[in-house]
XYZ file of C-alpha atoms in Angstrom:
280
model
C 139.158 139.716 49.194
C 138.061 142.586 51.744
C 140.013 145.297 52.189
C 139.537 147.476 55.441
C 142.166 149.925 56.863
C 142.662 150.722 60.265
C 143.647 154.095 61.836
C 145.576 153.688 65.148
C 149.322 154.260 66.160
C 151.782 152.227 65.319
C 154.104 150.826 68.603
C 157.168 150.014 66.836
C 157.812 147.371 69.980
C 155.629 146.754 72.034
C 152.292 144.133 70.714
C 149.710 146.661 70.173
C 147.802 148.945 68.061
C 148.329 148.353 64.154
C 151.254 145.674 64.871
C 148.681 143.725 66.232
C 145.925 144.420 63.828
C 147.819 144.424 60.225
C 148.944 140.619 61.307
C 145.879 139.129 62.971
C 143.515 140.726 60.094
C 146.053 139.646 57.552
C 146.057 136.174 58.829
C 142.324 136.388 58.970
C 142.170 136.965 54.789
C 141.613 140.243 55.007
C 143.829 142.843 53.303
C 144.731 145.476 56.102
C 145.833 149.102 54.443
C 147.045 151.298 57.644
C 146.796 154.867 58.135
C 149.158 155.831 60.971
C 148.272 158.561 63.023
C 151.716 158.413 65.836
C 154.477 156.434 65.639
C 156.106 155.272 68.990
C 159.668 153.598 69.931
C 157.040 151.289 72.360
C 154.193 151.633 73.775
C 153.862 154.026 76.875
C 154.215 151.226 79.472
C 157.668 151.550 78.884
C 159.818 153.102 81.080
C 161.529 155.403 78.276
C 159.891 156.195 74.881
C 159.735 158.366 71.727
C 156.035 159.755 69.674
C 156.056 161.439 66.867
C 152.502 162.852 65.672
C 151.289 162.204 62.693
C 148.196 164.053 62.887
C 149.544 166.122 59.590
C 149.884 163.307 57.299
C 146.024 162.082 58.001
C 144.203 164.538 55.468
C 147.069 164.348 53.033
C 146.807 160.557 53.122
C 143.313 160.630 53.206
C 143.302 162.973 49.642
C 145.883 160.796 47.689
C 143.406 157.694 48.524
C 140.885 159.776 47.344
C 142.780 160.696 44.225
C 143.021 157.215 43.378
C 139.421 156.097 44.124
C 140.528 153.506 46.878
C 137.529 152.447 49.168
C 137.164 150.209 52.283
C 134.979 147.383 53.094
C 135.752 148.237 56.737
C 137.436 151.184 58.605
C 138.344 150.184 61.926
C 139.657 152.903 64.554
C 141.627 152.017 68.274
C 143.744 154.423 70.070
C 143.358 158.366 68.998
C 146.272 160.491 70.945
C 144.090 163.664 70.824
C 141.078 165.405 70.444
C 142.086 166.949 67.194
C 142.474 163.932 65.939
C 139.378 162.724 67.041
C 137.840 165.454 64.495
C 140.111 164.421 61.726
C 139.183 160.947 62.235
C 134.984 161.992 61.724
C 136.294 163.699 58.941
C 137.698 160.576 57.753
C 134.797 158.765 58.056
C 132.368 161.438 56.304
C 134.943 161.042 53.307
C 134.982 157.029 53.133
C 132.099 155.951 54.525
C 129.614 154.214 52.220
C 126.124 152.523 52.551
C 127.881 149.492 52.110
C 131.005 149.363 54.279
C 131.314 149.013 58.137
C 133.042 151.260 60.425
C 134.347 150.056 63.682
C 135.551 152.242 66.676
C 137.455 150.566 69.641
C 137.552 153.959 72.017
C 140.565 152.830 73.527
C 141.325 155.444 75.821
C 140.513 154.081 79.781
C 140.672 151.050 82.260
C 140.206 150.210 85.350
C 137.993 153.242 86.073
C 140.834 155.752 84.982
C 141.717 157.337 81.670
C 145.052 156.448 80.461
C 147.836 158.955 81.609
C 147.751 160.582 78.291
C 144.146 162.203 78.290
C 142.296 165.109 80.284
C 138.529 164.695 81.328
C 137.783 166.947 77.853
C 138.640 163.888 75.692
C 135.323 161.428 76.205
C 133.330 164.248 74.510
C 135.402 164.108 71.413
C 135.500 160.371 71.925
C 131.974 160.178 71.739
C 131.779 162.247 68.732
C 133.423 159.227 66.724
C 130.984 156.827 68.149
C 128.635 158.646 67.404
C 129.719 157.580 63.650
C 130.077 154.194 64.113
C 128.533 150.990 63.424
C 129.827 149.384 66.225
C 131.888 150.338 68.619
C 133.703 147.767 71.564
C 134.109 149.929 74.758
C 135.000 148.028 77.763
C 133.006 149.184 81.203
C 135.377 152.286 81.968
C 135.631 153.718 78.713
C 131.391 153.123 78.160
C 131.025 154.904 81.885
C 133.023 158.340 80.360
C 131.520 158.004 77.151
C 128.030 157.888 78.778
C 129.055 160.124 81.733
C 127.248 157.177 84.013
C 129.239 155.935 87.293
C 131.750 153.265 86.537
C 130.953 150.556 88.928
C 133.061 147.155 89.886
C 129.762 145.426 91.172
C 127.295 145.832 89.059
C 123.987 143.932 87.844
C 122.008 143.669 84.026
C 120.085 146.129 85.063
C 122.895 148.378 84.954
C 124.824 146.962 82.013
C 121.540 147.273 80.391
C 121.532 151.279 80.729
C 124.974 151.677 79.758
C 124.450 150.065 76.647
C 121.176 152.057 75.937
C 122.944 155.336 76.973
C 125.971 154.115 74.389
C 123.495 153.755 71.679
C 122.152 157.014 72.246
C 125.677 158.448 71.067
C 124.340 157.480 67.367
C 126.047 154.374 66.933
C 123.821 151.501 65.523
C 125.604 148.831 67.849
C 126.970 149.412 71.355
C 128.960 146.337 72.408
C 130.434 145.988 76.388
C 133.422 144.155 77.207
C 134.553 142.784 80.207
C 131.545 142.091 82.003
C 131.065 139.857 84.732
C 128.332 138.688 86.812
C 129.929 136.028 88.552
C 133.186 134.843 89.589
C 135.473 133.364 86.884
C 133.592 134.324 83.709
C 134.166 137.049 81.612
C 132.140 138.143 78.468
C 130.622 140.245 75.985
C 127.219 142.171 75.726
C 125.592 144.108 72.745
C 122.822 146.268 72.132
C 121.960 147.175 68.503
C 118.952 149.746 67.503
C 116.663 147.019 66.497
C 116.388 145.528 70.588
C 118.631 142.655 70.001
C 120.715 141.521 72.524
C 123.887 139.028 72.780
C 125.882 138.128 75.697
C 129.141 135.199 75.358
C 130.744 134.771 78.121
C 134.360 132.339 79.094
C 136.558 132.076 81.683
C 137.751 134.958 83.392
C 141.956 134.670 83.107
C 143.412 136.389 86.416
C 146.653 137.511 84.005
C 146.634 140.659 82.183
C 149.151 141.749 79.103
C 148.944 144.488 77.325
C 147.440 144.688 73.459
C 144.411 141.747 74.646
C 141.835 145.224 73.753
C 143.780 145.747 70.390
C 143.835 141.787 69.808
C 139.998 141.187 70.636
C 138.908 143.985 68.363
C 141.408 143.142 65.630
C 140.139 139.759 65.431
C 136.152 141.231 65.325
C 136.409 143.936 62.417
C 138.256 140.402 60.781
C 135.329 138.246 61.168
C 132.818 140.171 60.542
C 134.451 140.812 56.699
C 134.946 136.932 56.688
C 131.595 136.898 56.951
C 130.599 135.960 60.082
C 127.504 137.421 62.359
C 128.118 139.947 65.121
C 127.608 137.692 67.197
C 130.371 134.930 66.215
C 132.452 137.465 66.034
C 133.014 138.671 69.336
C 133.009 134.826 70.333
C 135.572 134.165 68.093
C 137.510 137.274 69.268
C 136.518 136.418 73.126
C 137.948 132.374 72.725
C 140.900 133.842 70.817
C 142.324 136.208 73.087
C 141.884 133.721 76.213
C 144.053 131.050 74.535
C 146.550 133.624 73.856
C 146.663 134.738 77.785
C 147.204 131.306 78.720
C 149.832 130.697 76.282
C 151.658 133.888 77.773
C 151.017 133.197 81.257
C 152.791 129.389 80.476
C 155.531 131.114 78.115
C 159.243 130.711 78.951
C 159.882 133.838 76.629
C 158.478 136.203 79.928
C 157.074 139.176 77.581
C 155.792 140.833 79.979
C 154.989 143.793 77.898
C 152.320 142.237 75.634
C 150.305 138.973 74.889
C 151.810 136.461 72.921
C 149.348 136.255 69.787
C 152.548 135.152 66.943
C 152.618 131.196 67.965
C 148.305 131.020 67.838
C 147.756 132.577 64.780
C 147.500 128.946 62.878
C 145.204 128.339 65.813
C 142.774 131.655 64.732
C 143.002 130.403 60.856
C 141.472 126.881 62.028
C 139.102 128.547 64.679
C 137.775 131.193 61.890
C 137.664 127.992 59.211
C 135.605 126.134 61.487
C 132.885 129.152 62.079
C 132.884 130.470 58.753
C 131.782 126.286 57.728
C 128.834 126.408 59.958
């Protein structure tokens, strides 16, 4: 069995960050070891919450692994709450990172052409400088426009999705993937880049609802297939399919969470969905 281990915050409520990963990659066969860099009453859509940084207990963490010769088969990174630990988490990466294991970096830090409440306009540069390590990394259109330092734009055409993903794979990363992009109404996908020229695109229907943790879920669900085995590409059509049926099953809920996508009842539906790629 793989074992990756995933350095994000952990929401005690709330459907994001490592409560969504350490189930969905668990479910996916995968072992999940965590590394914890905040821990947070909720998430900050909340109207009231607590934090408390963890940014100490990363290198300490990080030596006692080390101690005991524990290695990854994946390290997968989503939300960083600073620039500092931005530098720990390269750090990180120079320590654990192997010829043969994968390191994945969701920069989850923007949306909607804005960076989250929590971040200055200093933090893409330090952002970067973790892509920069990467394998792959899963920015969606906002976060690759500050990473790149090119205009975000709503209307858009390939020839521009094109550049960003160049520009993204000029941060050192070996695959630059785009999310939410859209060239026509009611479809939604995925685009990559990777140093070699090749290109993917998937695209589904484009859900008008949107919950919170559907970034954390998608990625999740990637970093899982790809140590199940599956291509790059499958991946992100696995994670793409995926997180749509889980929107719709929120949207038609009688539960009402409106503070995060309803993943729990699908997860049977992932196993079968991952079964059925992994036989092809």
């Amino acid at each position: 069995m793989k074992r990756i281990v995933t350095l994000q915050d952990i929401s005690c409520v709330g459907g994001c960050s490592i409560t969504v990963a350490l189930p969905v990659i668990a479910a996916m066969g995968v072992e999940c070891g965590i590394l914890p860099t905040a821990v947070l009453s909720t998430h900050t859509m909340f109207s009231s919450f607590t934090c408390k940084d963890l940014s100490d207990q990363i290198a300490p963490i990080a030596d006692a692994w080390e101690r005991e010769g524990i290695g990854f088969d994946g390290i997968y990174t989503g939300y960083l709450a600073s620039k500092s630990q931005c530098e720990q988490v390269c750090e990180f990466f120079d320590r654990f990172s192997t010829p043969d294991n994968l390191i994945l970096v969701d920069p989850a830090m923007a949306d909607n052409g804005k960076l989250y409440p929590a971040f200055d306009e200093s933090f893409p540069a330090a952002m970067a400088a973790v892509c920069g390590k990467a394998d792959i990394i899963v920015p969606n259109l906002t976060e690759a426009a500050l990473l790149t330092g090119m205009p975000y734009r709503t209307e858009y055409n390939q020839d521009y999705i094109r550049e960003l993903l160049e520009k993204l794979l000029a941060l050192g990363c070996r695959t630059a993937v785009l999310t939410g992009v859209s060239y026509e109404p009611g479809r939604l996908g995925v685009e990559y880049l990777n140093r070699d020229g090749e290109h993917f695109s998937y695209f589904t229907r484009h859900c008008p609802q949107s919950y919170h943790g559907t970034g954390d879920l998608y990625s999740s669900v990637v970093i899982g297939g790809l140590m199940r085995g599956l291509g790059l590409g499958d991946a992100l059509s696995l994670a793409a399919d995926f997180v749509v049926a889980c929107i719709e099953y929120t949207a038609s809920s009688d539960s009402k969470r409106w503070y995060a996508v309803e993943f729990e009842p699908l997860i049977g539906r992932l196993c079968q969905m991952l079964i059925e790629r992994t036989a092809k």
